Tab-separated table of C-alpha atoms in Angstrom:
chain	number	residue	atom	x	y	z
A	1	UNK	CA	-65.793	-28.732	-74.222
A	2	UNK	CA	-69.337	-29.031	-73.572
A	3	UNK	CA	-69.583	-28.994	-69.453
A	4	UNK	CA	-72.977	-30.824	-68.893
A	5	UNK	CA	-72.651	-31.030	-64.827
A	6	UNK	CA	-75.607	-32.322	-62.472
A	7	UNK	CA	-75.435	-31.193	-59.541
A	8	UNK	CA	-76.898	-33.186	-56.338
A	9	UNK	CA	-78.088	-32.513	-52.920
A	10	UNK	CA	-80.407	-34.000	-50.410
A	11	UNK	CA	-79.330	-33.120	-46.961
A	12	UNK	CA	-80.796	-30.244	-45.154
A	13	UNK	CA	-77.604	-30.106	-43.523
A	14	UNK	CA	-78.341	-26.343	-42.634
A	15	UNK	CA	-77.372	-25.767	-46.105
A	16	UNK	CA	-73.879	-26.304	-45.971
A	17	UNK	CA	-73.806	-28.878	-49.582
A	18	UNK	CA	-75.583	-25.750	-50.799
A	19	UNK	CA	-73.812	-23.157	-50.156
A	20	UNK	CA	-71.022	-25.416	-51.406
A	21	UNK	CA	-72.414	-26.547	-54.681
A	22	UNK	CA	-74.116	-22.284	-55.342
A	23	UNK	CA	-69.809	-21.862	-54.444
A	24	UNK	CA	-68.678	-24.384	-57.649
A	25	UNK	CA	-71.640	-23.763	-60.244
A	26	UNK	CA	-69.903	-20.093	-59.124
A	27	UNK	CA	-66.432	-20.534	-59.554
A	28	UNK	CA	-67.453	-23.135	-63.107
A	29	UNK	CA	-68.776	-20.123	-64.757
A	30	UNK	CA	-65.856	-18.307	-64.089
A	31	UNK	CA	-63.739	-20.752	-65.353
A	32	UNK	CA	-65.219	-22.149	-68.246
A	33	UNK	CA	-67.140	-18.802	-69.560
A	34	UNK	CA	-66.985	-17.944	-73.117
A	35	UNK	CA	-67.576	-22.332	-72.912
A	36	UNK	CA	-70.695	-23.413	-72.940
A	37	UNK	CA	-72.198	-25.117	-70.115
A	38	UNK	CA	-74.745	-26.383	-69.039
A	39	UNK	CA	-75.176	-26.248	-65.222
A	40	UNK	CA	-78.750	-28.136	-63.147
A	41	UNK	CA	-79.037	-28.833	-59.400
A	42	UNK	CA	-81.431	-31.141	-58.547
A	43	UNK	CA	-82.870	-31.550	-54.575
A	44	UNK	CA	-85.027	-34.206	-53.107
A	45	UNK	CA	-85.017	-35.778	-50.444
A	46	UNK	CA	-84.566	-33.172	-47.157
A	47	UNK	CA	-82.818	-30.879	-49.645
A	48	UNK	CA	-85.767	-29.447	-51.003
A	49	UNK	CA	-86.335	-27.161	-47.148
A	50	UNK	CA	-83.101	-24.950	-48.642
A	51	UNK	CA	-85.154	-23.624	-51.353
A	52	UNK	CA	-88.668	-22.096	-49.160
A	53	UNK	CA	-89.012	-18.813	-49.793
A	54	UNK	CA	-87.714	-18.148	-46.633
A	55	UNK	CA	-83.541	-19.082	-47.431
A	56	UNK	CA	-81.329	-16.658	-46.943
A	57	UNK	CA	-80.798	-13.378	-48.779
A	58	UNK	CA	-77.046	-13.723	-49.510
A	59	UNK	CA	-78.215	-17.137	-51.044
A	60	UNK	CA	-81.425	-15.944	-52.388
A	61	UNK	CA	-79.417	-13.241	-54.682
A	62	UNK	CA	-76.342	-16.248	-55.929
A	63	UNK	CA	-79.400	-18.380	-56.436
A	64	UNK	CA	-81.253	-15.987	-58.448
A	65	UNK	CA	-77.678	-14.337	-60.228
A	66	UNK	CA	-76.812	-18.064	-61.515
A	67	UNK	CA	-80.391	-18.339	-62.843
A	68	UNK	CA	-79.873	-15.132	-64.842
A	69	UNK	CA	-76.790	-17.175	-66.209
A	70	UNK	CA	-78.809	-20.925	-67.499
A	71	UNK	CA	-78.146	-22.598	-64.411
A	72	UNK	CA	-81.689	-24.835	-63.691
A	73	UNK	CA	-82.524	-25.265	-60.059
A	74	UNK	CA	-85.076	-28.510	-59.679
A	75	UNK	CA	-87.250	-29.428	-56.581
A	76	UNK	CA	-88.150	-33.296	-56.887
A	77	UNK	CA	-92.232	-33.295	-55.843
A	78	UNK	CA	-92.573	-36.804	-54.934
A	79	UNK	CA	-90.596	-34.530	-52.085
A	80	UNK	CA	-92.688	-32.369	-52.142
A	81	UNK	CA	-95.835	-33.785	-51.570
A	82	UNK	CA	-93.792	-35.760	-48.700
A	83	UNK	CA	-93.668	-32.700	-46.859
A	84	UNK	CA	-97.214	-31.185	-48.175
A	85	UNK	CA	-95.180	-27.953	-49.883
A	86	UNK	CA	-96.747	-25.305	-52.669
A	87	UNK	CA	-94.763	-24.667	-55.345
A	88	UNK	CA	-95.460	-20.719	-53.779
A	89	UNK	CA	-93.682	-21.727	-51.246
A	90	UNK	CA	-90.693	-21.788	-52.674
A	91	UNK	CA	-87.823	-19.840	-54.529
A	92	UNK	CA	-89.241	-19.029	-58.128
A	93	UNK	CA	-86.303	-19.776	-60.018
A	94	UNK	CA	-86.370	-23.893	-58.680
A	95	UNK	CA	-88.703	-26.220	-60.993
A	96	UNK	CA	-90.481	-28.847	-60.443
A	97	UNK	CA	-89.797	-32.084	-62.124
A	98	UNK	CA	-91.676	-35.065	-60.892
A	99	UNK	CA	-88.968	-36.873	-59.780
A	100	UNK	CA	-85.406	-35.777	-58.930
A	101	UNK	CA	-84.436	-39.370	-59.328
A	102	UNK	CA	-85.414	-40.091	-62.869
A	103	UNK	CA	-84.395	-36.713	-63.580
A	104	UNK	CA	-80.972	-37.340	-62.386
A	105	UNK	CA	-80.661	-40.030	-64.301
A	106	UNK	CA	-81.815	-37.931	-67.188
A	107	UNK	CA	-79.100	-36.027	-66.908
A	108	UNK	CA	-76.732	-38.100	-66.852
A	109	UNK	CA	-77.286	-40.332	-69.757
A	110	UNK	CA	-78.146	-37.073	-71.685
A	111	UNK	CA	-74.527	-37.168	-70.736
A	112	UNK	CA	-73.835	-34.917	-68.067
A	113	UNK	CA	-71.457	-35.350	-65.229
A	114	UNK	CA	-72.027	-35.791	-61.935
A	115	UNK	CA	-70.476	-33.991	-58.596
A	116	UNK	CA	-72.329	-34.153	-54.937
A	117	UNK	CA	-71.695	-32.221	-52.989
B	1	UNK	CA	-85.235	-44.696	-72.852
B	2	UNK	CA	-83.430	-46.955	-70.088
B	3	UNK	CA	-83.356	-45.685	-66.901
B	4	UNK	CA	-79.550	-47.608	-65.655
B	5	UNK	CA	-78.632	-46.753	-62.328
B	6	UNK	CA	-76.341	-47.817	-59.713
B	7	UNK	CA	-76.810	-46.365	-55.723
B	8	UNK	CA	-73.595	-45.889	-53.845
B	9	UNK	CA	-73.775	-46.296	-50.012
B	10	UNK	CA	-70.678	-46.732	-47.773
B	11	UNK	CA	-72.034	-45.490	-44.210
B	12	UNK	CA	-73.164	-46.882	-40.769
B	13	UNK	CA	-75.089	-43.244	-40.076
B	14	UNK	CA	-78.164	-45.167	-39.062
B	15	UNK	CA	-80.084	-46.183	-41.859
B	16	UNK	CA	-80.555	-42.630	-43.130
B	17	UNK	CA	-78.745	-42.487	-46.855
B	18	UNK	CA	-80.205	-46.327	-46.545
B	19	UNK	CA	-83.691	-45.357	-45.943
B	20	UNK	CA	-83.258	-42.530	-48.481
B	21	UNK	CA	-81.521	-44.536	-51.239
B	22	UNK	CA	-84.695	-48.082	-50.705
B	23	UNK	CA	-87.794	-44.609	-51.200
B	24	UNK	CA	-85.253	-43.599	-53.787
B	25	UNK	CA	-85.750	-46.557	-56.296
B	26	UNK	CA	-88.648	-46.978	-55.066
B	27	UNK	CA	-90.172	-44.048	-56.475
B	28	UNK	CA	-88.527	-44.628	-59.612
B	29	UNK	CA	-89.958	-47.822	-60.023
B	30	UNK	CA	-92.680	-45.839	-59.394
B	31	UNK	CA	-92.241	-43.400	-61.833
B	32	UNK	CA	-90.545	-45.203	-65.619
B	33	UNK	CA	-93.127	-48.583	-64.944
B	34	UNK	CA	-93.482	-50.024	-67.935
B	35	UNK	CA	-90.151	-48.420	-69.574
B	36	UNK	CA	-87.143	-50.551	-68.517
B	37	UNK	CA	-85.525	-50.002	-65.387
B	38	UNK	CA	-82.033	-51.493	-63.917
B	39	UNK	CA	-81.340	-51.079	-60.365
B	40	UNK	CA	-78.455	-51.543	-58.172
B	41	UNK	CA	-77.266	-50.938	-54.572
B	42	UNK	CA	-73.401	-51.405	-53.973
B	43	UNK	CA	-72.789	-51.143	-50.226
B	44	UNK	CA	-69.405	-51.289	-48.836
B	45	UNK	CA	-66.558	-49.694	-46.315
B	46	UNK	CA	-69.172	-49.557	-42.796
B	47	UNK	CA	-72.473	-48.571	-44.568
B	48	UNK	CA	-72.643	-53.198	-45.223
B	49	UNK	CA	-73.181	-53.774	-41.552
B	50	UNK	CA	-76.905	-52.035	-42.171
B	51	UNK	CA	-77.594	-55.026	-44.345
B	52	UNK	CA	-77.147	-57.399	-41.394
B	53	UNK	CA	-79.814	-60.122	-41.046
B	54	UNK	CA	-81.452	-57.324	-38.238
B	55	UNK	CA	-82.296	-55.213	-39.409
B	56	UNK	CA	-85.498	-52.997	-38.508
B	57	UNK	CA	-87.739	-54.919	-40.688
B	58	UNK	CA	-89.527	-52.697	-42.280
B	59	UNK	CA	-86.923	-52.343	-44.367
B	60	UNK	CA	-85.980	-55.707	-44.719
B	61	UNK	CA	-89.934	-55.702	-46.487
B	62	UNK	CA	-88.905	-53.240	-48.851
B	63	UNK	CA	-85.483	-54.509	-49.638
B	64	UNK	CA	-87.435	-57.960	-50.347
B	65	UNK	CA	-90.324	-56.523	-52.404
B	66	UNK	CA	-87.246	-54.174	-54.208
B	67	UNK	CA	-84.923	-57.119	-55.203
B	68	UNK	CA	-88.348	-59.112	-56.409
B	69	UNK	CA	-88.325	-56.028	-59.171
B	70	UNK	CA	-85.324	-57.372	-59.880
B	71	UNK	CA	-83.394	-54.577	-58.243
B	72	UNK	CA	-79.934	-56.280	-57.266
B	73	UNK	CA	-78.106	-55.345	-54.189
B	74	UNK	CA	-73.792	-56.104	-53.804
B	75	UNK	CA	-72.034	-56.464	-50.776
B	76	UNK	CA	-68.466	-55.300	-51.235
B	77	UNK	CA	-66.545	-59.016	-50.163
B	78	UNK	CA	-63.082	-56.681	-49.444
B	79	UNK	CA	-65.139	-54.695	-47.054
B	80	UNK	CA	-67.627	-58.108	-45.774
B	81	UNK	CA	-63.896	-59.590	-44.812
B	82	UNK	CA	-62.815	-56.132	-43.091
B	83	UNK	CA	-65.931	-57.204	-40.531
B	84	UNK	CA	-65.151	-60.959	-40.480
B	85	UNK	CA	-68.738	-61.235	-42.285
B	86	UNK	CA	-69.825	-64.179	-43.240
B	87	UNK	CA	-72.003	-64.273	-46.292
B	88	UNK	CA	-75.500	-66.335	-43.674
B	89	UNK	CA	-74.878	-63.216	-41.372
B	90	UNK	CA	-75.763	-61.451	-44.069
B	91	UNK	CA	-79.700	-61.086	-46.329
B	92	UNK	CA	-80.519	-63.177	-48.104
B	93	UNK	CA	-81.184	-60.403	-51.200
B	94	UNK	CA	-77.562	-59.158	-50.715
B	95	UNK	CA	-74.549	-60.860	-53.070
B	96	UNK	CA	-71.685	-60.287	-52.252
B	97	UNK	CA	-69.142	-58.858	-55.221
B	98	UNK	CA	-65.554	-59.024	-54.731
B	99	UNK	CA	-65.491	-55.159	-54.787
B	100	UNK	CA	-67.755	-52.532	-54.485
B	101	UNK	CA	-65.205	-50.061	-55.946
B	102	UNK	CA	-64.869	-52.339	-58.611
B	103	UNK	CA	-68.594	-53.042	-59.312
B	104	UNK	CA	-69.796	-48.943	-58.874
B	105	UNK	CA	-66.506	-48.858	-61.954
B	106	UNK	CA	-67.580	-51.211	-64.179
B	107	UNK	CA	-71.476	-50.534	-63.998
B	108	UNK	CA	-70.864	-47.076	-64.501
B	109	UNK	CA	-68.795	-47.861	-67.921
B	110	UNK	CA	-71.842	-49.821	-68.563
B	111	UNK	CA	-74.155	-47.012	-68.409
B	112	UNK	CA	-75.424	-46.850	-65.378
B	113	UNK	CA	-75.610	-43.272	-63.878
B	114	UNK	CA	-73.859	-42.946	-60.824
B	115	UNK	CA	-76.494	-41.901	-57.958
B	116	UNK	CA	-74.987	-41.138	-53.163
B	117	UNK	CA	-77.595	-41.344	-51.106
C	1	UNK	CA	-61.440	-53.576	-69.716
C	2	UNK	CA	-59.711	-49.597	-68.363
C	3	UNK	CA	-60.709	-48.854	-65.084
C	4	UNK	CA	-60.959	-45.055	-65.199
C	5	UNK	CA	-62.066	-43.934	-62.156
C	6	UNK	CA	-62.063	-40.019	-59.727
C	7	UNK	CA	-62.435	-40.230	-56.408
C	8	UNK	CA	-63.995	-37.023	-55.284
C	9	UNK	CA	-64.023	-35.069	-51.225
C	10	UNK	CA	-65.116	-32.016	-50.444
C	11	UNK	CA	-65.460	-32.107	-46.675
C	12	UNK	CA	-63.084	-31.722	-43.437
C	13	UNK	CA	-64.471	-35.025	-41.796
C	14	UNK	CA	-61.684	-35.254	-39.711
C	15	UNK	CA	-60.016	-36.916	-43.045
C	16	UNK	CA	-62.666	-40.738	-42.595
C	17	UNK	CA	-64.080	-39.457	-46.476
C	18	UNK	CA	-60.146	-39.399	-47.253
C	19	UNK	CA	-59.127	-43.036	-45.030
C	20	UNK	CA	-61.832	-44.762	-47.335
C	21	UNK	CA	-60.686	-43.179	-50.130
C	22	UNK	CA	-57.986	-43.710	-50.021
C	23	UNK	CA	-58.743	-47.133	-48.247
C	24	UNK	CA	-60.749	-47.991	-52.014
C	25	UNK	CA	-58.475	-46.910	-54.604
C	26	UNK	CA	-55.346	-49.544	-52.298
C	27	UNK	CA	-58.690	-52.603	-53.254
C	28	UNK	CA	-59.043	-51.166	-56.895
C	29	UNK	CA	-55.780	-51.546	-57.524
C	30	UNK	CA	-55.126	-54.716	-55.856
C	31	UNK	CA	-58.402	-55.893	-57.409
C	32	UNK	CA	-57.219	-55.451	-61.622
C	33	UNK	CA	-53.362	-55.518	-60.945
C	34	UNK	CA	-52.395	-56.551	-64.583
C	35	UNK	CA	-55.139	-54.059	-65.703
C	36	UNK	CA	-55.148	-51.211	-66.998
C	37	UNK	CA	-56.229	-48.287	-63.665
C	38	UNK	CA	-56.503	-45.013	-64.400
C	39	UNK	CA	-56.872	-43.382	-60.812
C	40	UNK	CA	-57.885	-39.709	-59.950
C	41	UNK	CA	-59.101	-38.075	-56.547
C	42	UNK	CA	-60.166	-34.366	-56.616
C	43	UNK	CA	-60.639	-32.966	-53.528
C	44	UNK	CA	-61.813	-29.785	-53.595
C	45	UNK	CA	-63.130	-27.088	-50.484
C	46	UNK	CA	-62.820	-28.377	-46.993
C	47	UNK	CA	-61.043	-31.118	-47.601
C	48	UNK	CA	-58.000	-28.643	-49.383
C	49	UNK	CA	-57.077	-29.124	-45.567
C	50	UNK	CA	-56.057	-32.876	-45.390
C	51	UNK	CA	-53.851	-32.882	-47.645
C	52	UNK	CA	-51.286	-29.952	-45.377
C	53	UNK	CA	-47.856	-31.714	-44.960
C	54	UNK	CA	-49.289	-32.024	-41.391
C	55	UNK	CA	-51.025	-35.686	-42.725
C	56	UNK	CA	-50.193	-38.862	-40.192
C	57	UNK	CA	-47.533	-39.840	-41.199
C	58	UNK	CA	-50.069	-43.289	-42.494
C	59	UNK	CA	-51.350	-41.091	-44.372
C	60	UNK	CA	-48.944	-40.096	-46.325
C	61	UNK	CA	-47.403	-43.615	-46.810
C	62	UNK	CA	-50.541	-44.436	-48.368
C	63	UNK	CA	-50.269	-41.442	-50.385
C	64	UNK	CA	-47.177	-41.576	-51.536
C	65	UNK	CA	-47.131	-45.547	-52.351
C	66	UNK	CA	-50.536	-44.391	-54.814
C	67	UNK	CA	-48.687	-41.958	-56.159
C	68	UNK	CA	-45.699	-44.959	-56.816
C	69	UNK	CA	-48.089	-46.012	-59.265
C	70	UNK	CA	-49.307	-43.374	-60.637
C	71	UNK	CA	-52.853	-42.251	-58.660
C	72	UNK	CA	-53.015	-38.808	-59.383
C	73	UNK	CA	-54.009	-36.116	-56.578
C	74	UNK	CA	-55.914	-33.160	-57.455
C	75	UNK	CA	-56.176	-29.919	-55.181
C	76	UNK	CA	-58.608	-27.526	-56.678
C	77	UNK	CA	-56.501	-24.170	-56.150
C	78	UNK	CA	-59.732	-22.036	-56.172
C	79	UNK	CA	-60.098	-23.290	-52.495
C	80	UNK	CA	-56.441	-22.869	-52.264
C	81	UNK	CA	-56.816	-19.564	-52.752
C	82	UNK	CA	-59.744	-19.136	-50.648
C	83	UNK	CA	-57.829	-20.937	-47.084
C	84	UNK	CA	-54.701	-19.456	-48.063
C	85	UNK	CA	-52.325	-21.933	-48.677
C	86	UNK	CA	-49.209	-21.642	-49.937
C	87	UNK	CA	-48.609	-25.153	-52.257
C	88	UNK	CA	-45.227	-25.135	-50.334
C	89	UNK	CA	-47.001	-26.296	-47.555
C	90	UNK	CA	-48.783	-29.392	-49.054
C	91	UNK	CA	-47.772	-32.875	-49.547
C	92	UNK	CA	-46.510	-32.596	-52.597
C	93	UNK	CA	-47.320	-35.321	-54.630
C	94	UNK	CA	-50.212	-33.310	-54.493
C	95	UNK	CA	-50.540	-31.185	-57.785
C	96	UNK	CA	-52.931	-27.794	-58.054
C	97	UNK	CA	-55.773	-27.778	-60.731
C	98	UNK	CA	-57.092	-24.144	-61.930
C	99	UNK	CA	-61.174	-25.432	-60.237
C	100	UNK	CA	-61.949	-28.913	-59.057
C	101	UNK	CA	-65.573	-28.494	-60.398
C	102	UNK	CA	-63.872	-28.456	-64.024
C	103	UNK	CA	-61.131	-31.370	-63.274
C	104	UNK	CA	-64.536	-32.629	-62.009
C	105	UNK	CA	-66.225	-32.859	-65.060
C	106	UNK	CA	-63.586	-33.162	-67.191
C	107	UNK	CA	-62.115	-36.990	-65.872
C	108	UNK	CA	-65.772	-37.677	-66.602
C	109	UNK	CA	-66.291	-36.413	-69.825
C	110	UNK	CA	-63.654	-38.476	-70.359
C	111	UNK	CA	-64.655	-41.446	-68.958
C	112	UNK	CA	-64.297	-41.909	-65.537
C	113	UNK	CA	-67.275	-43.434	-63.037
C	114	UNK	CA	-66.974	-41.070	-60.197
C	115	UNK	CA	-67.341	-41.830	-56.707
C	116	UNK	CA	-67.724	-39.893	-53.850
C	117	UNK	CA	-66.044	-41.737	-51.285
């Protein structure tokens, strides 16, 4: 079985959904090791603020570790423009996608399960 | 590609999920113009309170604009009965569906992606 | 039509998402009586605290009733270990699954719609 999944974040709730999402992904990779996993996290709206370079160091480390294992972290460019953020201000592990919502639809239509932590 | 998607609202959080959802849909229609889009918003529970006729005028205008572009706005009749609301009290762009949850299942089974703003 | 659906809970919000989810499932079973329904509720993170034996009696009764109608209630074992909970402390209608996130993916890949109350 192929574990394809997209995690969706859209709030800046002091990072609790982010911590939950990162824990979810870590648990998932532990549970399905040896099997194929395709894991995406898409942030739009206020949630993109969580991925600035001043994120708490332990969360940055987790993101680096997961990114090395193939997890994609996507930030919505509509939200980037809304807040006036530049790519250089964000964690380098993040990829900018034109519209987070379109990415969420596209991934689900390609067979990803959806999880909102 | 066909962008089929359902947005789900179930809380009366002073409208922040509604604003997020309407922004999501507006961004989506901007991003996929010229392609087929089939967009639904389903509200149940406390979220149906947001669709009363006293909604803030700028949000009413957005709903009117999106509705003209084919977006469906569905309110759960179980929740309508729970709160004693009549169809006449709600925005005329809204359609009443027998059970919001069944509509959410039906749409996903017909190929809609699910997004919870 | 076959109503396959998974409800996801991951917060301990004084039970409001649980109440919403139980109401959703009750409404669903009322709406689709006579048709096949396959309904799961998966709790991970703080939400598993809601399924301890000291849950309010009216909610316990609802869970018992739904469980008799075939609804599955699944608790994430990663979260059980995190909080040091034992199976005996939880409602007996609950099943422990190794990883809630993997269960959510598996069910969606088997055709379940996803709903986050």
